[in-house]
mmCIF file of C-alpha atoms in Angstrom:
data_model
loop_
_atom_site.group_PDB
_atom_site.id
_atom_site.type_symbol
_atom_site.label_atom_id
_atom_site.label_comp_id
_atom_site.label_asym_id
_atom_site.label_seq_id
_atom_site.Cartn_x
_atom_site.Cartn_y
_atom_site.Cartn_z
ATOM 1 C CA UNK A 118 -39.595 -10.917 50.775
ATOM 2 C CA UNK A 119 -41.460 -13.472 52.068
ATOM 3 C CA UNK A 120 -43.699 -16.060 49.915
ATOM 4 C CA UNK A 121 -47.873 -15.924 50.413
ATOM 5 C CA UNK A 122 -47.907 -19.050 50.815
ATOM 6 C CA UNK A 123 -45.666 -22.255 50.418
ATOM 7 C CA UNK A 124 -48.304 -24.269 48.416
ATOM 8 C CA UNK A 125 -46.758 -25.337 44.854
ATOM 9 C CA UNK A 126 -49.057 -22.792 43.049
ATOM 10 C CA UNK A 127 -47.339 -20.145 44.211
ATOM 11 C CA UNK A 128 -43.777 -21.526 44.058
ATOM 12 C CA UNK A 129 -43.838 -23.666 41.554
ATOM 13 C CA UNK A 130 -46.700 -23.594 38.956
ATOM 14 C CA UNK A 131 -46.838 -20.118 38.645
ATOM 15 C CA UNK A 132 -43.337 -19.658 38.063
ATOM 16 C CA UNK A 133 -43.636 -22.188 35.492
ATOM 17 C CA UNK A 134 -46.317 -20.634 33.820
ATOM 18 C CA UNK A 135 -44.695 -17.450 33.774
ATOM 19 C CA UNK A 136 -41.286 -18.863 32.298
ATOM 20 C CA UNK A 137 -43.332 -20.734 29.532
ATOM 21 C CA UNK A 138 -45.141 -17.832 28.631
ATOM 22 C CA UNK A 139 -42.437 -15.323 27.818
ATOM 23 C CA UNK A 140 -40.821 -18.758 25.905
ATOM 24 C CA UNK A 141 -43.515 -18.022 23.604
ATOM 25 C CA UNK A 142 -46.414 -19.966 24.793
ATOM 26 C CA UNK A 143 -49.828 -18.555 24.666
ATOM 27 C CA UNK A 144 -51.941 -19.173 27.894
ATOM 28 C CA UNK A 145 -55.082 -20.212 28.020
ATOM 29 C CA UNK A 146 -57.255 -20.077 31.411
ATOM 30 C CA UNK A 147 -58.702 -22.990 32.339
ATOM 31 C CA UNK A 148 -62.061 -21.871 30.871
ATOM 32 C CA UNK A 149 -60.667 -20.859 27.531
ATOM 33 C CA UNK A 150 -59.218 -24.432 27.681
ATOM 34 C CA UNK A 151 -62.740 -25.784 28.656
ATOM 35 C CA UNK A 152 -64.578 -23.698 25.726
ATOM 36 C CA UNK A 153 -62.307 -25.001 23.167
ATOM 37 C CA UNK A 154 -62.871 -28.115 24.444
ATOM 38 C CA UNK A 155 -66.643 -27.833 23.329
ATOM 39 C CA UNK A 156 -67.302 -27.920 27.265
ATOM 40 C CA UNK A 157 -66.570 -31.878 28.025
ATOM 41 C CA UNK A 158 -63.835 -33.218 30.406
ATOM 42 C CA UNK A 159 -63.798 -36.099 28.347
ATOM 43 C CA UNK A 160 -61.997 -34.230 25.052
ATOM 44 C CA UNK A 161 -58.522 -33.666 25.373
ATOM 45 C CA UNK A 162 -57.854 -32.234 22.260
ATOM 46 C CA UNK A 163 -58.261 -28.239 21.362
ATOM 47 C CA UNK A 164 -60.151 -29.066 17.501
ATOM 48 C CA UNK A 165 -60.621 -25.169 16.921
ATOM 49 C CA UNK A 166 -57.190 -24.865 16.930
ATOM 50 C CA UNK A 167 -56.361 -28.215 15.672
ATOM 51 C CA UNK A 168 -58.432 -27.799 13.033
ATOM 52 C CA UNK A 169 -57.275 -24.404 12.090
ATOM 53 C CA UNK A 170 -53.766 -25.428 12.029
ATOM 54 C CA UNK A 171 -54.497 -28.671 9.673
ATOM 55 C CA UNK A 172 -55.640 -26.020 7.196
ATOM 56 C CA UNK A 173 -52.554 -23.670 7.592
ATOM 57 C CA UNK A 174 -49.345 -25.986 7.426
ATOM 58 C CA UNK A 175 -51.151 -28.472 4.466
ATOM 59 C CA UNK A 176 -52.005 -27.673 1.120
ATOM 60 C CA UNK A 177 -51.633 -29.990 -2.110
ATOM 61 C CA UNK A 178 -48.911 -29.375 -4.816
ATOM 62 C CA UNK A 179 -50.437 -30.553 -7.746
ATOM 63 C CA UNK A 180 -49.515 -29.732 -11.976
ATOM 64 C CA UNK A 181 -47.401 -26.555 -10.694
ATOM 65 C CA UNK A 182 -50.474 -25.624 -8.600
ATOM 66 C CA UNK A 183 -51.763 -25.178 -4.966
ATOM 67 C CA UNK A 184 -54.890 -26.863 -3.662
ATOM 68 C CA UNK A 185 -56.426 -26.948 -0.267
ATOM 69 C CA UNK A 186 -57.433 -29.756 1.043
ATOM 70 C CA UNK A 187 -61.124 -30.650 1.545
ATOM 71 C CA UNK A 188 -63.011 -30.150 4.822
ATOM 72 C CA UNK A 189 -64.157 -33.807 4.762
ATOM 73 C CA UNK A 190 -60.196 -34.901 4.527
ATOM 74 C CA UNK A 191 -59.496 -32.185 7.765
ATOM 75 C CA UNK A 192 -62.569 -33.364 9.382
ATOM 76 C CA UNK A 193 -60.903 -37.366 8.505
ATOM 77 C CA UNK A 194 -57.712 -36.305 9.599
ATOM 78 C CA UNK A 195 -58.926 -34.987 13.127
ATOM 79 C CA UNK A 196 -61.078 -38.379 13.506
ATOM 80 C CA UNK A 197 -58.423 -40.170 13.317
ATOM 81 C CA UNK A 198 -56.013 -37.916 15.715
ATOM 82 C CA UNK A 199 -59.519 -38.461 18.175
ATOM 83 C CA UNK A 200 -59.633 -41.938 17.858
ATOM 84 C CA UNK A 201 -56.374 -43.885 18.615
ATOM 85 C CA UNK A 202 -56.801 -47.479 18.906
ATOM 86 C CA UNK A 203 -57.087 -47.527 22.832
ATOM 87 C CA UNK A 204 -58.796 -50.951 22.722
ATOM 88 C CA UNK A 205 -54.987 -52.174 21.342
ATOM 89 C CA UNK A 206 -53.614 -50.883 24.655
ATOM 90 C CA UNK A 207 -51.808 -47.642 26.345
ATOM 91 C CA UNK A 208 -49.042 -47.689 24.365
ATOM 92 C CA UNK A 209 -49.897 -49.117 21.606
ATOM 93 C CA UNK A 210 -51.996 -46.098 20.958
ATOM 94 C CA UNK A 211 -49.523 -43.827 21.848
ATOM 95 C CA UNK A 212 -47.682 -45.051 19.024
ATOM 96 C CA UNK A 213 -50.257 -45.218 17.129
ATOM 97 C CA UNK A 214 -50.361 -41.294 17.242
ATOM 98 C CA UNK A 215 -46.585 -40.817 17.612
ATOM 99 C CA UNK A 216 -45.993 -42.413 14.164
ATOM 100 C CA UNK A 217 -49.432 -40.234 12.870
ATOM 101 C CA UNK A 218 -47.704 -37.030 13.678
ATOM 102 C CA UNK A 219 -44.193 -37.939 13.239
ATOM 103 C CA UNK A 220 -44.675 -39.721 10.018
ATOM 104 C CA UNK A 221 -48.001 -37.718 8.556
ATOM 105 C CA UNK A 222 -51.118 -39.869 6.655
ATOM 106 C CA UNK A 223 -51.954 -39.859 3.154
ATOM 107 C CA UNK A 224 -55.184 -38.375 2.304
ATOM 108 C CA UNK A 225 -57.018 -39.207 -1.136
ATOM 109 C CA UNK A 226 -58.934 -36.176 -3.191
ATOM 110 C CA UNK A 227 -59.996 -35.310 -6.198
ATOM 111 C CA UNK A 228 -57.735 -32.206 -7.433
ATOM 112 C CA UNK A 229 -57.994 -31.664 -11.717
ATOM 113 C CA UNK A 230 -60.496 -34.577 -11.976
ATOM 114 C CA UNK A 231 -57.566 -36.689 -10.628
ATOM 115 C CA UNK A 232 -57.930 -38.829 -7.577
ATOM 116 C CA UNK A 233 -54.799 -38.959 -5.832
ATOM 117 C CA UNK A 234 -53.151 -39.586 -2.719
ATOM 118 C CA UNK A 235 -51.368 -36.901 -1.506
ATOM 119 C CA UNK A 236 -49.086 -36.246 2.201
ATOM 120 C CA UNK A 237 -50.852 -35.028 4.745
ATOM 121 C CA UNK A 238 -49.035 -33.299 8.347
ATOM 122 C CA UNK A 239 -50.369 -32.468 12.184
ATOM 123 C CA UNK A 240 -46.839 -30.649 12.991
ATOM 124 C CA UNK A 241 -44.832 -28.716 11.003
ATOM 125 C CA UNK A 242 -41.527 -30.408 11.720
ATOM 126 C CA UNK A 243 -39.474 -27.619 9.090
ATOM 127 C CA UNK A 244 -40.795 -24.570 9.711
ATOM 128 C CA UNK A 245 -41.315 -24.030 13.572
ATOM 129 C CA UNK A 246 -43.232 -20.636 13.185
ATOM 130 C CA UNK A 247 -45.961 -22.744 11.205
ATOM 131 C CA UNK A 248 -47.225 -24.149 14.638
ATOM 132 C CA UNK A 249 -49.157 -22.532 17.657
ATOM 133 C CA UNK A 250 -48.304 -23.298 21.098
ATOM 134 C CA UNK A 251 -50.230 -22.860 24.227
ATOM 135 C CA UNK A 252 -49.862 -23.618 27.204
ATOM 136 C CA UNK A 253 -52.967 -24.155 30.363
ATOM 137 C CA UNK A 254 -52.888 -25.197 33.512
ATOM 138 C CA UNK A 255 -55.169 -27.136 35.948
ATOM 139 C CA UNK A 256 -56.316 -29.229 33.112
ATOM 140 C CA UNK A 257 -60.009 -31.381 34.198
ATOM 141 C CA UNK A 258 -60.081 -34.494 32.519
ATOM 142 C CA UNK A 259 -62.650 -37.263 33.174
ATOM 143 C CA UNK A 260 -61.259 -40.669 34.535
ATOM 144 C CA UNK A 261 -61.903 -43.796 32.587
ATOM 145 C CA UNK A 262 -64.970 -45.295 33.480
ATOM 146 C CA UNK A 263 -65.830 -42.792 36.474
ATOM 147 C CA UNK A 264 -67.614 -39.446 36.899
ATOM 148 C CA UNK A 265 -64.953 -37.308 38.233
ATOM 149 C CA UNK A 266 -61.412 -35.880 36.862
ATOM 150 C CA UNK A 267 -57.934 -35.692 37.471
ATOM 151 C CA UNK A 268 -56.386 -32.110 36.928
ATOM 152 C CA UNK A 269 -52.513 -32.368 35.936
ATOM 153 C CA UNK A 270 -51.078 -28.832 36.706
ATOM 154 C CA UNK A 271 -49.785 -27.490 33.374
ATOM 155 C CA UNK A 272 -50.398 -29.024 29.955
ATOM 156 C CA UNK A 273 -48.636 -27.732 26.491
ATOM 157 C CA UNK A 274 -50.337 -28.194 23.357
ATOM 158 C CA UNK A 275 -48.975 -27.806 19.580
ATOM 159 C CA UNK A 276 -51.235 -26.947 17.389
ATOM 160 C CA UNK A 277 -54.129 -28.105 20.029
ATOM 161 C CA UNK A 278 -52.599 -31.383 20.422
ATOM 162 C CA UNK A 279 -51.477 -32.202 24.322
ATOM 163 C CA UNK A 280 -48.028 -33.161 24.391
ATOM 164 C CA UNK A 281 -46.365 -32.495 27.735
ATOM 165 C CA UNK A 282 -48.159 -32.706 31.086
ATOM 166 C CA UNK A 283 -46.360 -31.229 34.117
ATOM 167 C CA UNK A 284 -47.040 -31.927 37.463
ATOM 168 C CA UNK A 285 -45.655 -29.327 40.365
ATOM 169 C CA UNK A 286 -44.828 -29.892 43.482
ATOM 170 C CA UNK A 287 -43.489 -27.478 46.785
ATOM 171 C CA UNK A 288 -40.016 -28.318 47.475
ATOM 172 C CA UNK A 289 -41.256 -28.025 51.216
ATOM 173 C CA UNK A 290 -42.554 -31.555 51.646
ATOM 174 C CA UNK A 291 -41.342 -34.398 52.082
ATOM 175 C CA UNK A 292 -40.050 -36.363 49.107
ATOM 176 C CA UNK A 293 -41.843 -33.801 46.207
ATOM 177 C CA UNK A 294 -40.118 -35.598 43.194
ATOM 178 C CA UNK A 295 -41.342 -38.439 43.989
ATOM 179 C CA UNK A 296 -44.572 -37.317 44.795
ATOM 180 C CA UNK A 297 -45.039 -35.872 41.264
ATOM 181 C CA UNK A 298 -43.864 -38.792 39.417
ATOM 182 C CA UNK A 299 -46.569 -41.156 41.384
ATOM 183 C CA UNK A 300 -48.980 -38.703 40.750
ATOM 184 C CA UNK A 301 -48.332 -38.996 36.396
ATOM 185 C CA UNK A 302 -48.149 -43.061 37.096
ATOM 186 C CA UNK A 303 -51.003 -42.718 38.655
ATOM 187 C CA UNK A 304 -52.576 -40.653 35.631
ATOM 188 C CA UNK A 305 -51.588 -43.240 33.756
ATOM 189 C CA UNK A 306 -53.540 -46.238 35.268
ATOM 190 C CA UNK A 307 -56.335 -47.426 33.770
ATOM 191 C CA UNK A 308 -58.745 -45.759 36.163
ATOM 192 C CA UNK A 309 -57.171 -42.426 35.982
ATOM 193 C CA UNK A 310 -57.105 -39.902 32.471
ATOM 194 C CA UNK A 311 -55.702 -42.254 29.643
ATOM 195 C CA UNK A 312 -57.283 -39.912 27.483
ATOM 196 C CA UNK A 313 -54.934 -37.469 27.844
ATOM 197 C CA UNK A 314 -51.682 -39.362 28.727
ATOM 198 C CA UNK A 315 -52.061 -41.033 25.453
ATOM 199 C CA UNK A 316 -51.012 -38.109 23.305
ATOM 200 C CA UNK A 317 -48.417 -37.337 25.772
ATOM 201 C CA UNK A 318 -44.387 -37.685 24.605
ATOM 202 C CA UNK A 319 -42.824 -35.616 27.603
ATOM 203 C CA UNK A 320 -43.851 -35.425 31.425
ATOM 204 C CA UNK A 321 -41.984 -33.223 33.572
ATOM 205 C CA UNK A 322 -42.106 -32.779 37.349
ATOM 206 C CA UNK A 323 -41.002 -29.889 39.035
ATOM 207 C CA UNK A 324 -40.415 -28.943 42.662
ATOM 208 C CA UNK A 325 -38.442 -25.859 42.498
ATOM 209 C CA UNK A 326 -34.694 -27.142 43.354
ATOM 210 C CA UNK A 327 -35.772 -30.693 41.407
ATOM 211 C CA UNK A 328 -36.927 -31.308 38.132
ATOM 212 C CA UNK A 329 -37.047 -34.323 36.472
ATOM 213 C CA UNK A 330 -38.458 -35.366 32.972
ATOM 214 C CA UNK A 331 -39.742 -38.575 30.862
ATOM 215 C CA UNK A 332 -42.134 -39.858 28.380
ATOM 216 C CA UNK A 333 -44.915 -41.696 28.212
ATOM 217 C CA UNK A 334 -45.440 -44.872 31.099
ATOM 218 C CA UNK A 335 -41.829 -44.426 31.727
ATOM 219 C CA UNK A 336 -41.202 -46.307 35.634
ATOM 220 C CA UNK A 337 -40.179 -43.844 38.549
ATOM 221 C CA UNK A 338 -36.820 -45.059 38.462
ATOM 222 C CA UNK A 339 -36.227 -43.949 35.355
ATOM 223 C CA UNK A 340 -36.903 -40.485 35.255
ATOM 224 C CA UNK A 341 -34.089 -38.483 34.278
ATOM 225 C CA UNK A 342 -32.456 -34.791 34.969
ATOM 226 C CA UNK A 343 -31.398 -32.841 32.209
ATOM 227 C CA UNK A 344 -27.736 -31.492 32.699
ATOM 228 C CA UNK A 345 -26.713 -29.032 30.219
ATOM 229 C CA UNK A 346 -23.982 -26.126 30.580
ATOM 230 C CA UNK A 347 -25.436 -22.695 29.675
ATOM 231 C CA UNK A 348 -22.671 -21.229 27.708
ATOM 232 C CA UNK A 349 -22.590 -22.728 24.223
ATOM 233 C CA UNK A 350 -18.959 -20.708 22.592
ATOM 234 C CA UNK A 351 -19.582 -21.864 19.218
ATOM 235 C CA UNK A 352 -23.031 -20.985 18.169
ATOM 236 C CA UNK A 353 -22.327 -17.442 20.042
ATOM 237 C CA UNK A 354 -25.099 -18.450 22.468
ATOM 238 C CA UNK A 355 -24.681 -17.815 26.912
ATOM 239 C CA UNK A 356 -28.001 -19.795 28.103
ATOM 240 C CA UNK A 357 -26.902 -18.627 31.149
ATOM 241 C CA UNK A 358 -28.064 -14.485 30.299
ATOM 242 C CA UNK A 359 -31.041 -15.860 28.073
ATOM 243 C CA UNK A 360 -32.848 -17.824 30.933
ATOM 244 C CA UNK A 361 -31.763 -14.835 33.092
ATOM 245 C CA UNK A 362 -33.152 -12.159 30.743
ATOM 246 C CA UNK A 363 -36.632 -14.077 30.612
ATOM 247 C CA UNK A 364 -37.112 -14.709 34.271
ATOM 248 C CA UNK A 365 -36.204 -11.179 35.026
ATOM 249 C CA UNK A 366 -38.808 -9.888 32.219
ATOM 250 C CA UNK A 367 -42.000 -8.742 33.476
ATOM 251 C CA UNK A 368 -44.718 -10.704 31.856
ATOM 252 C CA UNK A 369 -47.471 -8.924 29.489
ATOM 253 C CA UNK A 370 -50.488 -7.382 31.022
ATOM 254 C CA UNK A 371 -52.629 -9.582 29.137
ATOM 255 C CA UNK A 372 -50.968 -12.870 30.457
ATOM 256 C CA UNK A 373 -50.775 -10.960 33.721
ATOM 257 C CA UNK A 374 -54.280 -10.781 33.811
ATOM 258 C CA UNK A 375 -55.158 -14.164 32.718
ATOM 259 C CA UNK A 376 -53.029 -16.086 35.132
ATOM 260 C CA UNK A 377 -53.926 -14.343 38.045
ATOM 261 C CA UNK A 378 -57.492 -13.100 37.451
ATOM 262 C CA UNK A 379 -58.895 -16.586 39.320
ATOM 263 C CA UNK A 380 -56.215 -16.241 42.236
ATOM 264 C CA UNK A 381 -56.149 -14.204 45.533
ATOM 265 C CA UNK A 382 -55.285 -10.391 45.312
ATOM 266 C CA UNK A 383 -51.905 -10.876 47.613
ATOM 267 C CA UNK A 384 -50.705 -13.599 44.979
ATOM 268 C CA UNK A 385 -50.768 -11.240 42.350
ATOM 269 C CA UNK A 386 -49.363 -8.431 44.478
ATOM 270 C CA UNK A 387 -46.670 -10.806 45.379
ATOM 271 C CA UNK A 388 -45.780 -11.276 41.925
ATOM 272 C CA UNK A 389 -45.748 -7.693 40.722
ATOM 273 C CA UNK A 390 -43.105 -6.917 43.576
ATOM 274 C CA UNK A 391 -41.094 -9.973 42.588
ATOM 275 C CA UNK A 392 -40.589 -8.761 39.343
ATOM 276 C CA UNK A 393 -38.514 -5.724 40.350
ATOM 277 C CA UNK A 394 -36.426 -7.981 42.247
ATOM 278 C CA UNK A 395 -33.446 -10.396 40.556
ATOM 279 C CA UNK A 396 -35.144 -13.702 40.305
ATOM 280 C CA UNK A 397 -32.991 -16.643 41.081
ATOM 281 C CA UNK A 398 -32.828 -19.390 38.780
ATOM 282 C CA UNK A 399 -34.207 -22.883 39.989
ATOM 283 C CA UNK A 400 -33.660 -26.632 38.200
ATOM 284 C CA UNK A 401 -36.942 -26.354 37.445
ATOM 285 C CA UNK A 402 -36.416 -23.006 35.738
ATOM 286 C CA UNK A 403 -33.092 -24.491 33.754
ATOM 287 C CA UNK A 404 -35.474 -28.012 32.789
ATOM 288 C CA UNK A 405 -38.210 -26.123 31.601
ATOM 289 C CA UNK A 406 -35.777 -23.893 29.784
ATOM 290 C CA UNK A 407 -33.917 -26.975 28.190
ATOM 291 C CA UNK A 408 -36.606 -28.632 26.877
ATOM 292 C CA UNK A 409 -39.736 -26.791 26.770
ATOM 293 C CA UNK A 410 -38.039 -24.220 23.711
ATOM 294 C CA UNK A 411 -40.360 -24.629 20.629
ATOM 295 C CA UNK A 412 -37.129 -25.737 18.409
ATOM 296 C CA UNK A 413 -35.682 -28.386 21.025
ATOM 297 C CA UNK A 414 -39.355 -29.889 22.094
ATOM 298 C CA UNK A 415 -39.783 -30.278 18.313
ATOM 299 C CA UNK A 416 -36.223 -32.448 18.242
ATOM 300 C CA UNK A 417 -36.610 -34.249 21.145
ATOM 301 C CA UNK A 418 -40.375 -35.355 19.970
ATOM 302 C CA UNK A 419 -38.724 -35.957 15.918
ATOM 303 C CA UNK A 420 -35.472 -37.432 16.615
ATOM 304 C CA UNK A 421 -35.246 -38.889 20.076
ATOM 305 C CA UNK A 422 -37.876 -41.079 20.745
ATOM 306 C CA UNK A 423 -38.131 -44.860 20.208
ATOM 307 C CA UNK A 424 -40.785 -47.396 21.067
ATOM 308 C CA UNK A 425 -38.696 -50.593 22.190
ATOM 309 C CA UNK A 426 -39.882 -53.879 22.702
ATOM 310 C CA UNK A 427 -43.298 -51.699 24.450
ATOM 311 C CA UNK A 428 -41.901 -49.626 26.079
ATOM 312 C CA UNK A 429 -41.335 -46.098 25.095
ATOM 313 C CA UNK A 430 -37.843 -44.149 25.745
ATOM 314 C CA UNK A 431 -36.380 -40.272 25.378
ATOM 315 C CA UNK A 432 -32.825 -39.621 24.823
ATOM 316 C CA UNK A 433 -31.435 -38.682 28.087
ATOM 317 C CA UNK A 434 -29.109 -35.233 28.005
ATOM 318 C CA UNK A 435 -25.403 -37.495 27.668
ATOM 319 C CA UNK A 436 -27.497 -39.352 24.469
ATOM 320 C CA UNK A 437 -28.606 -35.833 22.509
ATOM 321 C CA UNK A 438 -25.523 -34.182 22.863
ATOM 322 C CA UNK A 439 -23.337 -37.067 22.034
ATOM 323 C CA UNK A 440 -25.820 -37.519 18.593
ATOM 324 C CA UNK A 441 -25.442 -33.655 18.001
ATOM 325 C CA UNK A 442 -21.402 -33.978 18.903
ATOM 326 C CA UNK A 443 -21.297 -37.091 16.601
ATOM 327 C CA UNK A 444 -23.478 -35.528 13.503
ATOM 328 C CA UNK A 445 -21.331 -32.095 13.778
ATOM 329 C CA UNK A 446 -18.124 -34.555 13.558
ATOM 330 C CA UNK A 447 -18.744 -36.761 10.950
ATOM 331 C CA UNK A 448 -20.778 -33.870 8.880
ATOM 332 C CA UNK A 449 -17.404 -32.242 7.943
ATOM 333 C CA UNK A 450 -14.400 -33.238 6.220
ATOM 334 C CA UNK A 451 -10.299 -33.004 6.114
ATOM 335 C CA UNK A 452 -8.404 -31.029 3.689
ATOM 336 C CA UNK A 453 -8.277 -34.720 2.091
ATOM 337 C CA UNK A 454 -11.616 -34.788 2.138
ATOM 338 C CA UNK A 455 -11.983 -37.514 4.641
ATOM 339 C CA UNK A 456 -13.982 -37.924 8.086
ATOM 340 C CA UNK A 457 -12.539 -38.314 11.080
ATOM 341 C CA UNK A 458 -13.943 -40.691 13.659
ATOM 342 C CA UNK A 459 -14.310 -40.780 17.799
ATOM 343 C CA UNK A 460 -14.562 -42.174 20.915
ATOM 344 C CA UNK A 461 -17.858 -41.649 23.393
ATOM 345 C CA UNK A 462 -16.574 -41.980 26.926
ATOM 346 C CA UNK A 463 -19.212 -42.471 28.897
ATOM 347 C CA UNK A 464 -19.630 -44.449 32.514
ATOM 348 C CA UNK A 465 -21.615 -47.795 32.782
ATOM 349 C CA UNK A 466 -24.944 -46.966 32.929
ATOM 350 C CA UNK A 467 -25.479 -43.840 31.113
ATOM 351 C CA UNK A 468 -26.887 -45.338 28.083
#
């Protein structure tokens, strides 16, 4: 069967936006997006869900009892989530939010007629299920200083927070991986949509038969593919027949609806007849797959990031499965109850 068209919607975001979406991600049109959004280009974040969330996943143990905590401390806690210190620079506002949502705030309030400080959370780094994710695409955000937007393709929120931005590209032109990276560096310039790029801590680029991932600022020539074999023996797990199983589902009518009620009849028609067919899997489908599942996006954001002399870096695949090879290793113990140590082998270079 033929394509419609070989423009990246059809080829690449779509297909994204499909895979994400039986991954678990809600979608949200681009005017959904917009409305929760209170209607400005210049807000990046989604407060009714944001604020929604803040409620759910905090509450205050106090004296063997459970509090909730005020509206003004939500209210203070979203303020500060909208306010990074941008005027400190890029990145140091980035981690300026990386540490608020990695490391929480404390929040004072009365509880018993005792004024306390007590731990307040944006992400629910235990308890996965706690958090909503969503997923949009052709995002409108108003440049710095200027009167018209940028629109990255696909953005993914947690709990109405924006923390991967996607750019696609069609594998027909010339040079699409590197067209998608310059487009996020781009993004990223003072004149482009800071305002979004500073809550980011993944950016992915996808062209089909490429994909390639970073974080935030991260130069072109260090963008990084994610290898990974999908057949893990030990946990009982073939990544191989779970990617396959999702591409191969067809996607709820709802969804259905939603992506493809603002596109061309034949794209949807397309689509439909697609889905009886067996769907090859692309890099971009086995990247997305990698790192976009709720649990692994959560670990990468957690436990592989570091801020380093300004710059900001995420483990590359050899790094997280060496860590989880090295913590499985040392984690158990001989019948003499001692640990046993290793060697990495790795090639110069690979970090």
């Amino acid at each position: 069967m033929q394509l419609p068209s070989y423009i990246e919607d059809h080829i690449s975001q779509i297909p994204a936006l499909q895979l994400l979406i039986k991954m678990g991600y809600q979608y949200l049109a681009p005017e959904e997006a917009l409305a929760l959004r209170g209607g400005r280009t210049s807000n990046v974040l989604l407060e009714p869900i944001l604020k929604e969330q803040l409620q759910k996943i905090n509450s205050i143990q106090y004296k063997d009892k459970e509090f909730a905590f005020s509206d003004s401390n939500i209210n203070t806690a979203i303020v500060e989530l909208r306010d990074l210190p941008i005027q400190d620079g890029f990145i140091k506002a980035n981690q300026f939010f990386f540490d608020l949502i990695t490391l929480g705030k404390s929040l004072e309030q009365n509880v018993l007629n005792d004024k306390k400080s007590f731990s307040f959370q944006y992400i629910d780094w235990v308890t996965i299920e706690n958090n909503v994710f969503h997923v949009t695409e052709e995002y409108a955000v108003l440049r710095n200083d200027r009167n018209d937007t940028y629109r990255p393709d696909i953005v993914l929120f947690i709990n109405g927070i924006p923390m991967v931005v996607i750019e696609c590209k069609s594998n027909v032109i010339k040079k699409p991986m590197d067209e998608a990276i310059s487009q996020h560096l781009r993004n990223q310039q003072e004149d482009g949509i800071r305002g979004l790029y500073q809550y980011s801590n993944m950016v992915m680029s996808l062209a089909v038969n490429e994909a390639k991932f970073a974080t935030t600022a991260t130069k072109k020539e260090f963008w990084s593919v994610w290898k990974e074999v999908f057949r893990t023996k030990e946990e009982g797990v073939n990544y191989g027949d779970a990617i396959r199983q999702l591409k191969n589902d067809e996607l709820p009518n709802t969804e259905r609806t939603a992506i493809f009620n603002q596109r061309f009849k034949n794209v949807l028609h397309y689509f439909n007849q697609l889905e009886k067919e067996e769907v090859i899997i692309t890099e971009q489908d086995k990247l997305v797959f990698s790192l976009c599942q709720k649990s692994r996006l959560l670990e990468l954001i957690f436990n592989y990031i570091v801020y380093d002399d300004g710059i900001k870096k995420i483990a590359r695949y050899q790094q997280y499965f060496a860590i989880k090879e090295t913590l499985k290793k040392i984690s158990k113990a001989d019948v003499n109850g001692k640990r046993t140590g290793g060697v990495i082998w790795h090639t110069q270079g690979s970090g």
